[in-house]
């Protein structure tokens, strides 16, 4: 596989999905790939194609959500000249372009009911008819479709054709989200970090600090691997000293004390409400009704705040103390209390 299409991971759930992909690849049957955004659905489609007997033939990709409903059928099945306004010449659709190869339909659930009906006929009989044509064209295409929607539920609600779902679901590969892939966050972070360090021509790869790695493993990753890659590459790119472990992680690149406020008016540039000088309190990391030891819970919360602040300020204790509204001696006392002196240097 190419550099940007490698499968990196060691968790059982991830390896099971890759194994099922490899097993289904040689078959001509359609495959459905289900998963949250950023889990690698397109990589699975590429693997299905590359490991099949069709590997030397075209792999054609169509994002069904990227085109308006009025154009999706013309894009899929092609059209003749004059079939509709703007169709000045005949054009082959994605099915004809993928003949003898693989057609990957991303965001399948966004297809209109009309497009679903025509797709069913193409899958069932291996024939497509261009818009404005009277005769069908025979095609030999392997269908791989992907979505992040619950297709059986949509079928029950009448929003997706049950017969098309039956026809496409010979094999269904459901990709696990990154948050449940035990051990893979560390592996992926090291992989993307080393690659970015190489791109920046660092002489060595220092890795991540323990606090930074803990932050990565505690985060829920709604954007999965794609989001992790962005976070890691940004952290390495912004780190100035390749001789020390990367310790500063920014999950939200839009987070800034100067970002536009929704309370700002467009005309005056002034806030419509009274400004608040007090920072927002951090959200509790545990359920309040689950706390049985108040002192232990407060200590744990205090330690987490100090740890995160130290990492954010690259373990500069004076900057950290200033950011937390403490004196230097107060911060040192707090670090000693929570066993953070060694990590804080």
mmCIF file of C-alpha atoms in Angstrom:
data_model
loop_
_atom_site.group_PDB
_atom_site.id
_atom_site.type_symbol
_atom_site.label_atom_id
_atom_site.label_comp_id
_atom_site.label_asym_id
_atom_site.label_seq_id
_atom_site.Cartn_x
_atom_site.Cartn_y
_atom_site.Cartn_z
ATOM 1 C CA UNK A 1 0.000 0.000 0.000
ATOM 2 C CA UNK A 2 1.111 3.587 -0.590
ATOM 3 C CA UNK A 3 2.538 5.796 2.165
ATOM 4 C CA UNK A 4 -0.809 7.576 2.741
ATOM 5 C CA UNK A 5 -2.937 4.406 2.620
ATOM 6 C CA UNK A 6 -1.212 2.278 5.244
ATOM 7 C CA UNK A 7 -3.160 0.563 7.986
ATOM 8 C CA UNK A 8 -1.628 1.374 11.365
ATOM 9 C CA UNK A 9 -2.932 -0.306 14.500
ATOM 10 C CA UNK A 10 -2.725 -3.326 16.771
ATOM 11 C CA UNK A 11 -6.086 -3.525 18.571
ATOM 12 C CA UNK A 12 -8.182 -6.645 18.081
ATOM 13 C CA UNK A 13 -11.230 -4.753 16.805
ATOM 14 C CA UNK A 14 -9.159 -2.946 14.174
ATOM 15 C CA UNK A 15 -7.267 -6.048 13.028
ATOM 16 C CA UNK A 16 -10.535 -7.974 12.755
ATOM 17 C CA UNK A 17 -11.937 -5.341 10.368
ATOM 18 C CA UNK A 18 -8.760 -5.442 8.258
ATOM 19 C CA UNK A 19 -8.843 -9.255 8.165
ATOM 20 C CA UNK A 20 -12.483 -9.292 7.025
ATOM 21 C CA UNK A 21 -11.572 -6.783 4.329
ATOM 22 C CA UNK A 22 -8.753 -8.980 3.027
ATOM 23 C CA UNK A 23 -11.014 -12.021 3.035
ATOM 24 C CA UNK A 24 -13.782 -10.281 1.062
ATOM 25 C CA UNK A 25 -11.433 -8.603 -1.438
ATOM 26 C CA UNK A 26 -11.123 -11.441 -4.023
ATOM 27 C CA UNK A 27 -14.907 -11.787 -4.397
ATOM 28 C CA UNK A 28 -17.046 -9.918 -6.921
ATOM 29 C CA UNK A 29 -19.780 -9.334 -4.327
ATOM 30 C CA UNK A 30 -20.703 -5.847 -3.031
ATOM 31 C CA UNK A 31 -19.438 -4.689 0.347
ATOM 32 C CA UNK A 32 -20.855 -2.104 2.746
ATOM 33 C CA UNK A 33 -18.383 -0.211 4.941
ATOM 34 C CA UNK A 34 -19.907 1.402 8.029
ATOM 35 C CA UNK A 35 -18.094 3.774 10.359
ATOM 36 C CA UNK A 36 -17.881 7.210 11.919
ATOM 37 C CA UNK A 37 -16.146 10.038 10.073
ATOM 38 C CA UNK A 38 -12.389 9.674 9.981
ATOM 39 C CA UNK A 39 -12.299 5.931 10.660
ATOM 40 C CA UNK A 40 -10.811 5.047 7.257
ATOM 41 C CA UNK A 41 -13.738 3.916 5.117
ATOM 42 C CA UNK A 42 -12.041 5.001 1.891
ATOM 43 C CA UNK A 43 -8.868 3.115 2.875
ATOM 44 C CA UNK A 44 -10.969 -0.033 3.256
ATOM 45 C CA UNK A 45 -12.415 0.508 -0.237
ATOM 46 C CA UNK A 46 -8.894 0.895 -1.639
ATOM 47 C CA UNK A 47 -7.776 -2.292 0.090
ATOM 48 C CA UNK A 48 -10.768 -4.203 -1.271
ATOM 49 C CA UNK A 49 -9.813 -3.057 -4.767
ATOM 50 C CA UNK A 50 -6.040 -3.545 -4.504
ATOM 51 C CA UNK A 51 -6.339 -7.103 -3.157
ATOM 52 C CA UNK A 52 -8.910 -8.140 -5.769
ATOM 53 C CA UNK A 53 -8.368 -9.463 -9.283
ATOM 54 C CA UNK A 54 -9.487 -6.032 -10.491
ATOM 55 C CA UNK A 55 -6.452 -4.256 -9.023
ATOM 56 C CA UNK A 56 -5.159 -3.214 -12.489
ATOM 57 C CA UNK A 57 -8.554 -1.790 -13.501
ATOM 58 C CA UNK A 58 -10.081 1.565 -12.473
ATOM 59 C CA UNK A 59 -11.134 2.409 -8.928
ATOM 60 C CA UNK A 60 -13.736 5.150 -9.359
ATOM 61 C CA UNK A 61 -14.920 7.150 -6.348
ATOM 62 C CA UNK A 62 -18.108 9.191 -6.043
ATOM 63 C CA UNK A 63 -19.146 11.121 -2.947
ATOM 64 C CA UNK A 64 -22.928 10.945 -3.155
ATOM 65 C CA UNK A 65 -23.315 13.914 -0.796
ATOM 66 C CA UNK A 66 -21.155 16.214 -2.923
ATOM 67 C CA UNK A 67 -23.664 16.585 -5.774
ATOM 68 C CA UNK A 68 -27.216 17.957 -5.821
ATOM 69 C CA UNK A 69 -30.038 15.473 -6.278
ATOM 70 C CA UNK A 70 -30.671 16.750 -9.814
ATOM 71 C CA UNK A 71 -27.169 15.782 -10.968
ATOM 72 C CA UNK A 72 -26.391 12.603 -9.031
ATOM 73 C CA UNK A 73 -28.149 10.267 -11.508
ATOM 74 C CA UNK A 74 -26.409 11.869 -14.491
ATOM 75 C CA UNK A 75 -23.086 11.517 -12.681
ATOM 76 C CA UNK A 76 -23.698 7.858 -11.862
ATOM 77 C CA UNK A 77 -25.271 6.654 -15.107
ATOM 78 C CA UNK A 78 -24.212 9.243 -17.698
ATOM 79 C CA UNK A 79 -26.344 11.158 -20.170
ATOM 80 C CA UNK A 80 -26.858 11.734 -23.870
ATOM 81 C CA UNK A 81 -26.475 15.104 -25.577
ATOM 82 C CA UNK A 82 -29.578 17.221 -25.088
ATOM 83 C CA UNK A 83 -30.946 15.013 -22.276
ATOM 84 C CA UNK A 84 -31.378 18.106 -20.097
ATOM 85 C CA UNK A 85 -30.447 21.773 -20.053
ATOM 86 C CA UNK A 86 -26.690 22.144 -20.242
ATOM 87 C CA UNK A 87 -26.041 18.617 -21.592
ATOM 88 C CA UNK A 88 -24.313 19.771 -24.778
ATOM 89 C CA UNK A 89 -22.581 16.428 -25.388
ATOM 90 C CA UNK A 90 -22.894 12.804 -24.362
ATOM 91 C CA UNK A 91 -21.010 11.740 -21.243
ATOM 92 C CA UNK A 92 -20.310 8.343 -19.714
ATOM 93 C CA UNK A 93 -21.263 7.944 -16.069
ATOM 94 C CA UNK A 94 -19.199 6.559 -13.189
ATOM 95 C CA UNK A 95 -20.526 3.046 -13.793
ATOM 96 C CA UNK A 96 -19.165 2.990 -17.339
ATOM 97 C CA UNK A 97 -15.883 4.533 -16.183
ATOM 98 C CA UNK A 98 -15.534 1.769 -13.564
ATOM 99 C CA UNK A 99 -16.286 -1.083 -16.001
ATOM 100 C CA UNK A 100 -14.153 -4.137 -15.087
ATOM 101 C CA UNK A 101 -13.070 -2.312 -11.927
ATOM 102 C CA UNK A 102 -14.537 -1.042 -8.642
ATOM 103 C CA UNK A 103 -16.990 1.758 -7.936
ATOM 104 C CA UNK A 104 -16.786 3.272 -4.454
ATOM 105 C CA UNK A 105 -19.948 5.124 -3.401
ATOM 106 C CA UNK A 106 -19.243 7.242 -0.330
ATOM 107 C CA UNK A 107 -22.089 8.740 1.757
ATOM 108 C CA UNK A 108 -24.494 6.186 0.267
ATOM 109 C CA UNK A 109 -27.379 7.161 2.581
ATOM 110 C CA UNK A 110 -27.700 10.564 0.892
ATOM 111 C CA UNK A 111 -28.884 9.055 -2.425
ATOM 112 C CA UNK A 112 -32.397 10.032 -3.455
ATOM 113 C CA UNK A 113 -35.051 7.319 -3.776
ATOM 114 C CA UNK A 114 -34.978 7.703 -7.571
ATOM 115 C CA UNK A 115 -31.218 7.195 -7.687
ATOM 116 C CA UNK A 116 -31.556 4.221 -5.340
ATOM 117 C CA UNK A 117 -34.049 2.587 -7.727
ATOM 118 C CA UNK A 118 -31.718 2.990 -10.706
ATOM 119 C CA UNK A 119 -28.768 1.791 -8.612
ATOM 120 C CA UNK A 120 -30.702 -1.341 -7.641
ATOM 121 C CA UNK A 121 -31.247 -2.201 -11.301
ATOM 122 C CA UNK A 122 -27.569 -1.628 -12.081
ATOM 123 C CA UNK A 123 -26.497 -3.909 -9.229
ATOM 124 C CA UNK A 124 -29.135 -6.542 -9.978
ATOM 125 C CA UNK A 125 -28.753 -6.827 -13.755
ATOM 126 C CA UNK A 126 -25.368 -5.261 -14.508
ATOM 127 C CA UNK A 127 -26.969 -2.720 -16.832
ATOM 128 C CA UNK A 128 -27.079 1.071 -16.804
ATOM 129 C CA UNK A 129 -29.050 3.391 -19.041
ATOM 130 C CA UNK A 130 -27.803 6.878 -19.713
ATOM 131 C CA UNK A 131 -30.306 9.668 -19.134
ATOM 132 C CA UNK A 132 -31.931 10.376 -22.487
ATOM 133 C CA UNK A 133 -30.938 6.992 -23.963
ATOM 134 C CA UNK A 134 -33.255 4.102 -24.802
ATOM 135 C CA UNK A 135 -30.819 1.198 -24.733
ATOM 136 C CA UNK A 136 -28.984 -0.038 -21.611
ATOM 137 C CA UNK A 137 -25.232 -0.607 -21.497
ATOM 138 C CA UNK A 138 -23.743 -3.747 -19.940
ATOM 139 C CA UNK A 139 -21.138 -3.114 -17.226
ATOM 140 C CA UNK A 140 -19.079 -5.339 -14.949
ATOM 141 C CA UNK A 141 -18.567 -3.311 -11.771
ATOM 142 C CA UNK A 142 -17.841 -4.314 -8.185
ATOM 143 C CA UNK A 143 -19.719 -2.020 -5.774
ATOM 144 C CA UNK A 144 -18.227 -0.846 -2.482
ATOM 145 C CA UNK A 145 -20.419 1.590 -0.564
ATOM 146 C CA UNK A 146 -19.794 3.489 2.670
ATOM 147 C CA UNK A 147 -21.857 5.449 5.151
ATOM 148 C CA UNK A 148 -21.891 6.636 8.750
ATOM 149 C CA UNK A 149 -25.665 6.164 8.969
ATOM 150 C CA UNK A 150 -27.723 3.281 10.405
ATOM 151 C CA UNK A 151 -29.039 1.896 7.106
ATOM 152 C CA UNK A 152 -31.363 -0.778 8.617
ATOM 153 C CA UNK A 153 -33.051 1.952 10.665
ATOM 154 C CA UNK A 154 -33.391 4.180 7.587
ATOM 155 C CA UNK A 155 -34.907 1.246 5.710
ATOM 156 C CA UNK A 156 -37.463 0.718 8.487
ATOM 157 C CA UNK A 157 -38.356 4.417 8.313
ATOM 158 C CA UNK A 158 -38.811 4.233 4.526
ATOM 159 C CA UNK A 159 -35.836 6.503 3.826
ATOM 160 C CA UNK A 160 -33.705 3.800 2.186
ATOM 161 C CA UNK A 161 -34.828 0.963 -0.094
ATOM 162 C CA UNK A 162 -34.853 -2.346 1.757
ATOM 163 C CA UNK A 163 -34.285 -4.321 -1.457
ATOM 164 C CA UNK A 164 -31.207 -2.248 -2.294
ATOM 165 C CA UNK A 165 -29.893 -2.717 1.245
ATOM 166 C CA UNK A 166 -30.367 -6.497 0.900
ATOM 167 C CA UNK A 167 -28.502 -6.474 -2.404
ATOM 168 C CA UNK A 168 -25.537 -4.424 -1.144
ATOM 169 C CA UNK A 169 -25.029 -6.095 2.227
ATOM 170 C CA UNK A 170 -23.352 -9.355 1.169
ATOM 171 C CA UNK A 171 -20.572 -8.326 3.540
ATOM 172 C CA UNK A 172 -20.763 -5.477 6.044
ATOM 173 C CA UNK A 173 -17.502 -4.220 7.558
ATOM 174 C CA UNK A 174 -18.058 -1.955 10.562
ATOM 175 C CA UNK A 175 -14.978 0.039 11.520
ATOM 176 C CA UNK A 176 -14.345 0.639 15.242
ATOM 177 C CA UNK A 177 -13.972 4.261 16.386
ATOM 178 C CA UNK A 178 -10.525 5.260 17.607
ATOM 179 C CA UNK A 179 -11.664 5.682 21.230
ATOM 180 C CA UNK A 180 -12.262 1.902 21.562
ATOM 181 C CA UNK A 181 -9.099 0.792 19.731
ATOM 182 C CA UNK A 182 -7.022 -0.122 22.769
ATOM 183 C CA UNK A 183 -3.370 0.852 22.390
ATOM 184 C CA UNK A 184 -3.765 2.309 18.896
ATOM 185 C CA UNK A 185 -3.725 5.986 19.901
ATOM 186 C CA UNK A 186 -0.137 5.646 21.129
ATOM 187 C CA UNK A 187 0.922 3.695 18.029
ATOM 188 C CA UNK A 188 -0.704 6.165 15.629
ATOM 189 C CA UNK A 189 0.638 9.182 17.513
ATOM 190 C CA UNK A 190 4.196 7.864 17.235
ATOM 191 C CA UNK A 191 3.713 7.047 13.546
ATOM 192 C CA UNK A 192 2.309 10.454 12.576
ATOM 193 C CA UNK A 193 4.777 12.234 14.865
ATOM 194 C CA UNK A 194 7.827 10.541 13.353
ATOM 195 C CA UNK A 195 6.538 11.211 9.847
ATOM 196 C CA UNK A 196 6.000 14.904 10.552
ATOM 197 C CA UNK A 197 9.403 15.199 12.236
ATOM 198 C CA UNK A 198 10.978 13.690 9.119
ATOM 199 C CA UNK A 199 9.109 16.164 6.921
ATOM 200 C CA UNK A 200 10.435 19.011 9.076
ATOM 201 C CA UNK A 201 13.957 17.518 8.818
ATOM 202 C CA UNK A 202 14.406 17.035 12.535
ATOM 203 C CA UNK A 203 17.653 15.262 13.386
ATOM 204 C CA UNK A 204 15.906 12.972 15.855
ATOM 205 C CA UNK A 205 12.422 12.100 17.093
ATOM 206 C CA UNK A 206 12.048 12.884 20.836
ATOM 207 C CA UNK A 207 8.588 11.389 21.250
ATOM 208 C CA UNK A 208 5.840 12.795 23.472
ATOM 209 C CA UNK A 209 5.991 13.609 27.169
ATOM 210 C CA UNK A 210 4.023 11.388 29.539
ATOM 211 C CA UNK A 211 1.537 14.200 30.234
ATOM 212 C CA UNK A 212 0.995 14.862 26.519
ATOM 213 C CA UNK A 213 0.476 11.170 25.759
ATOM 214 C CA UNK A 214 -2.003 10.934 28.629
ATOM 215 C CA UNK A 215 -3.923 13.849 27.135
ATOM 216 C CA UNK A 216 -4.048 12.053 23.789
ATOM 217 C CA UNK A 217 -5.304 8.836 25.346
ATOM 218 C CA UNK A 218 -7.939 10.599 27.463
ATOM 219 C CA UNK A 219 -9.451 12.510 24.525
ATOM 220 C CA UNK A 220 -12.571 11.019 22.874
ATOM 221 C CA UNK A 221 -11.555 11.720 19.222
ATOM 222 C CA UNK A 222 -14.900 12.497 17.554
ATOM 223 C CA UNK A 223 -13.004 12.868 14.262
ATOM 224 C CA UNK A 224 -11.125 9.586 14.805
ATOM 225 C CA UNK A 225 -7.849 8.919 12.941
ATOM 226 C CA UNK A 226 -8.183 11.919 10.645
ATOM 227 C CA UNK A 227 -8.488 14.227 13.642
ATOM 228 C CA UNK A 228 -5.630 12.483 15.463
ATOM 229 C CA UNK A 229 -3.341 12.976 12.483
ATOM 230 C CA UNK A 230 -4.118 16.711 12.373
ATOM 231 C CA UNK A 231 -3.552 17.120 16.127
ATOM 232 C CA UNK A 232 -0.236 15.245 16.065
ATOM 233 C CA UNK A 233 1.139 16.990 12.991
ATOM 234 C CA UNK A 234 0.146 20.372 14.405
ATOM 235 C CA UNK A 235 1.795 19.613 17.761
ATOM 236 C CA UNK A 236 5.074 18.587 16.101
ATOM 237 C CA UNK A 237 5.023 21.518 13.678
ATOM 238 C CA UNK A 238 4.556 24.011 16.532
ATOM 239 C CA UNK A 239 7.222 22.443 18.774
ATOM 240 C CA UNK A 240 10.468 24.386 18.687
ATOM 241 C CA UNK A 241 12.926 22.002 20.344
ATOM 242 C CA UNK A 242 13.304 18.591 18.717
ATOM 243 C CA UNK A 243 15.736 17.673 21.505
ATOM 244 C CA UNK A 244 12.957 17.478 24.137
ATOM 245 C CA UNK A 245 9.707 15.464 24.093
ATOM 246 C CA UNK A 246 6.689 17.193 22.573
ATOM 247 C CA UNK A 247 4.633 18.409 25.551
ATOM 248 C CA UNK A 248 2.054 20.823 24.140
ATOM 249 C CA UNK A 249 -1.091 19.442 22.488
ATOM 250 C CA UNK A 250 -3.768 21.637 20.892
ATOM 251 C CA UNK A 251 -6.974 19.745 20.166
ATOM 252 C CA UNK A 252 -8.962 22.747 18.919
ATOM 253 C CA UNK A 253 -6.959 24.970 16.534
ATOM 254 C CA UNK A 254 -9.722 27.594 16.718
ATOM 255 C CA UNK A 255 -9.350 27.985 20.485
ATOM 256 C CA UNK A 256 -7.967 31.462 21.161
ATOM 257 C CA UNK A 257 -8.600 34.242 23.669
ATOM 258 C CA UNK A 258 -9.099 36.538 20.658
ATOM 259 C CA UNK A 259 -11.532 34.429 18.647
ATOM 260 C CA UNK A 260 -14.751 36.223 17.614
ATOM 261 C CA UNK A 261 -17.502 36.041 20.201
ATOM 262 C CA UNK A 262 -21.115 35.309 19.207
ATOM 263 C CA UNK A 263 -22.045 38.259 21.446
ATOM 264 C CA UNK A 264 -20.156 40.717 19.230
ATOM 265 C CA UNK A 265 -22.345 42.923 17.028
ATOM 266 C CA UNK A 266 -21.471 43.192 13.371
ATOM 267 C CA UNK A 267 -21.647 46.987 13.301
ATOM 268 C CA UNK A 268 -19.995 48.232 16.447
ATOM 269 C CA UNK A 269 -17.482 45.482 17.180
ATOM 270 C CA UNK A 270 -18.475 45.719 20.847
ATOM 271 C CA UNK A 271 -19.938 42.998 23.001
ATOM 272 C CA UNK A 272 -23.679 43.285 23.568
ATOM 273 C CA UNK A 273 -23.423 41.765 27.017
ATOM 274 C CA UNK A 274 -21.287 42.597 30.005
ATOM 275 C CA UNK A 275 -17.834 41.022 29.790
ATOM 276 C CA UNK A 276 -16.808 38.590 32.466
ATOM 277 C CA UNK A 277 -13.312 38.689 33.900
ATOM 278 C CA UNK A 278 -13.592 35.276 35.527
ATOM 279 C CA UNK A 279 -12.604 32.264 33.388
ATOM 280 C CA UNK A 280 -15.134 29.511 32.878
ATOM 281 C CA UNK A 281 -14.818 26.690 35.359
ATOM 282 C CA UNK A 282 -13.538 23.444 33.838
ATOM 283 C CA UNK A 283 -16.113 20.734 33.357
ATOM 284 C CA UNK A 284 -15.931 18.025 36.005
ATOM 285 C CA UNK A 285 -14.132 14.905 34.810
ATOM 286 C CA UNK A 286 -16.356 12.581 36.815
ATOM 287 C CA UNK A 287 -20.038 12.328 37.538
ATOM 288 C CA UNK A 288 -20.793 14.360 40.640
ATOM 289 C CA UNK A 289 -23.223 11.795 42.013
ATOM 290 C CA UNK A 290 -20.470 9.145 41.799
ATOM 291 C CA UNK A 291 -18.152 10.971 44.233
ATOM 292 C CA UNK A 292 -17.827 9.233 47.580
ATOM 293 C CA UNK A 293 -14.587 10.885 48.778
ATOM 294 C CA UNK A 294 -14.703 14.671 48.361
ATOM 295 C CA UNK A 295 -11.077 15.319 49.367
ATOM 296 C CA UNK A 296 -9.726 12.692 46.942
ATOM 297 C CA UNK A 297 -11.910 14.036 44.133
ATOM 298 C CA UNK A 298 -10.785 17.643 44.746
ATOM 299 C CA UNK A 299 -7.115 16.549 44.888
ATOM 300 C CA UNK A 300 -7.436 14.601 41.628
ATOM 301 C CA UNK A 301 -9.100 17.547 39.910
ATOM 302 C CA UNK A 302 -6.430 19.951 41.197
ATOM 303 C CA UNK A 303 -3.644 17.656 40.007
ATOM 304 C CA UNK A 304 -5.197 17.356 36.539
ATOM 305 C CA UNK A 305 -5.491 21.152 36.230
ATOM 306 C CA UNK A 306 -1.872 21.713 37.244
ATOM 307 C CA UNK A 307 -0.605 18.910 34.985
ATOM 308 C CA UNK A 308 -2.439 20.293 31.974
ATOM 309 C CA UNK A 309 -1.275 23.844 32.683
ATOM 310 C CA UNK A 310 2.349 22.690 32.991
ATOM 311 C CA UNK A 311 2.138 20.863 29.656
ATOM 312 C CA UNK A 312 0.459 23.857 28.010
ATOM 313 C CA UNK A 313 3.307 26.142 29.131
ATOM 314 C CA UNK A 314 6.023 23.601 28.298
ATOM 315 C CA UNK A 315 6.801 23.089 31.997
ATOM 316 C CA UNK A 316 7.856 26.696 32.505
ATOM 317 C CA UNK A 317 6.842 26.979 36.152
ATOM 318 C CA UNK A 318 6.757 30.775 36.332
ATOM 319 C CA UNK A 319 4.482 31.034 33.287
ATOM 320 C CA UNK A 320 2.301 28.237 34.670
ATOM 321 C CA UNK A 321 1.998 29.959 38.051
ATOM 322 C CA UNK A 322 1.022 33.224 36.375
ATOM 323 C CA UNK A 323 -1.589 31.466 34.189
ATOM 324 C CA UNK A 324 -3.149 29.811 37.263
ATOM 325 C CA UNK A 325 -3.099 32.953 39.384
ATOM 326 C CA UNK A 326 -0.618 31.484 41.853
ATOM 327 C CA UNK A 327 2.694 32.648 43.213
ATOM 328 C CA UNK A 328 5.783 30.676 42.189
ATOM 329 C CA UNK A 329 6.064 29.204 45.707
ATOM 330 C CA UNK A 330 2.372 28.234 45.741
ATOM 331 C CA UNK A 331 2.773 26.375 42.463
ATOM 332 C CA UNK A 332 5.898 24.576 43.736
ATOM 333 C CA UNK A 333 4.039 23.541 46.862
ATOM 334 C CA UNK A 334 1.138 22.235 44.782
ATOM 335 C CA UNK A 335 3.489 20.296 42.480
ATOM 336 C CA UNK A 336 5.249 18.737 45.442
ATOM 337 C CA UNK A 337 1.900 17.799 46.982
ATOM 338 C CA UNK A 338 0.853 15.908 43.860
ATOM 339 C CA UNK A 339 4.223 14.353 42.990
ATOM 340 C CA UNK A 340 4.798 16.509 39.909
ATOM 341 C CA UNK A 341 8.222 17.895 40.805
ATOM 342 C CA UNK A 342 10.198 15.388 38.736
ATOM 343 C CA UNK A 343 8.006 15.869 35.682
ATOM 344 C CA UNK A 344 8.107 19.655 36.053
ATOM 345 C CA UNK A 345 11.896 19.639 36.160
#
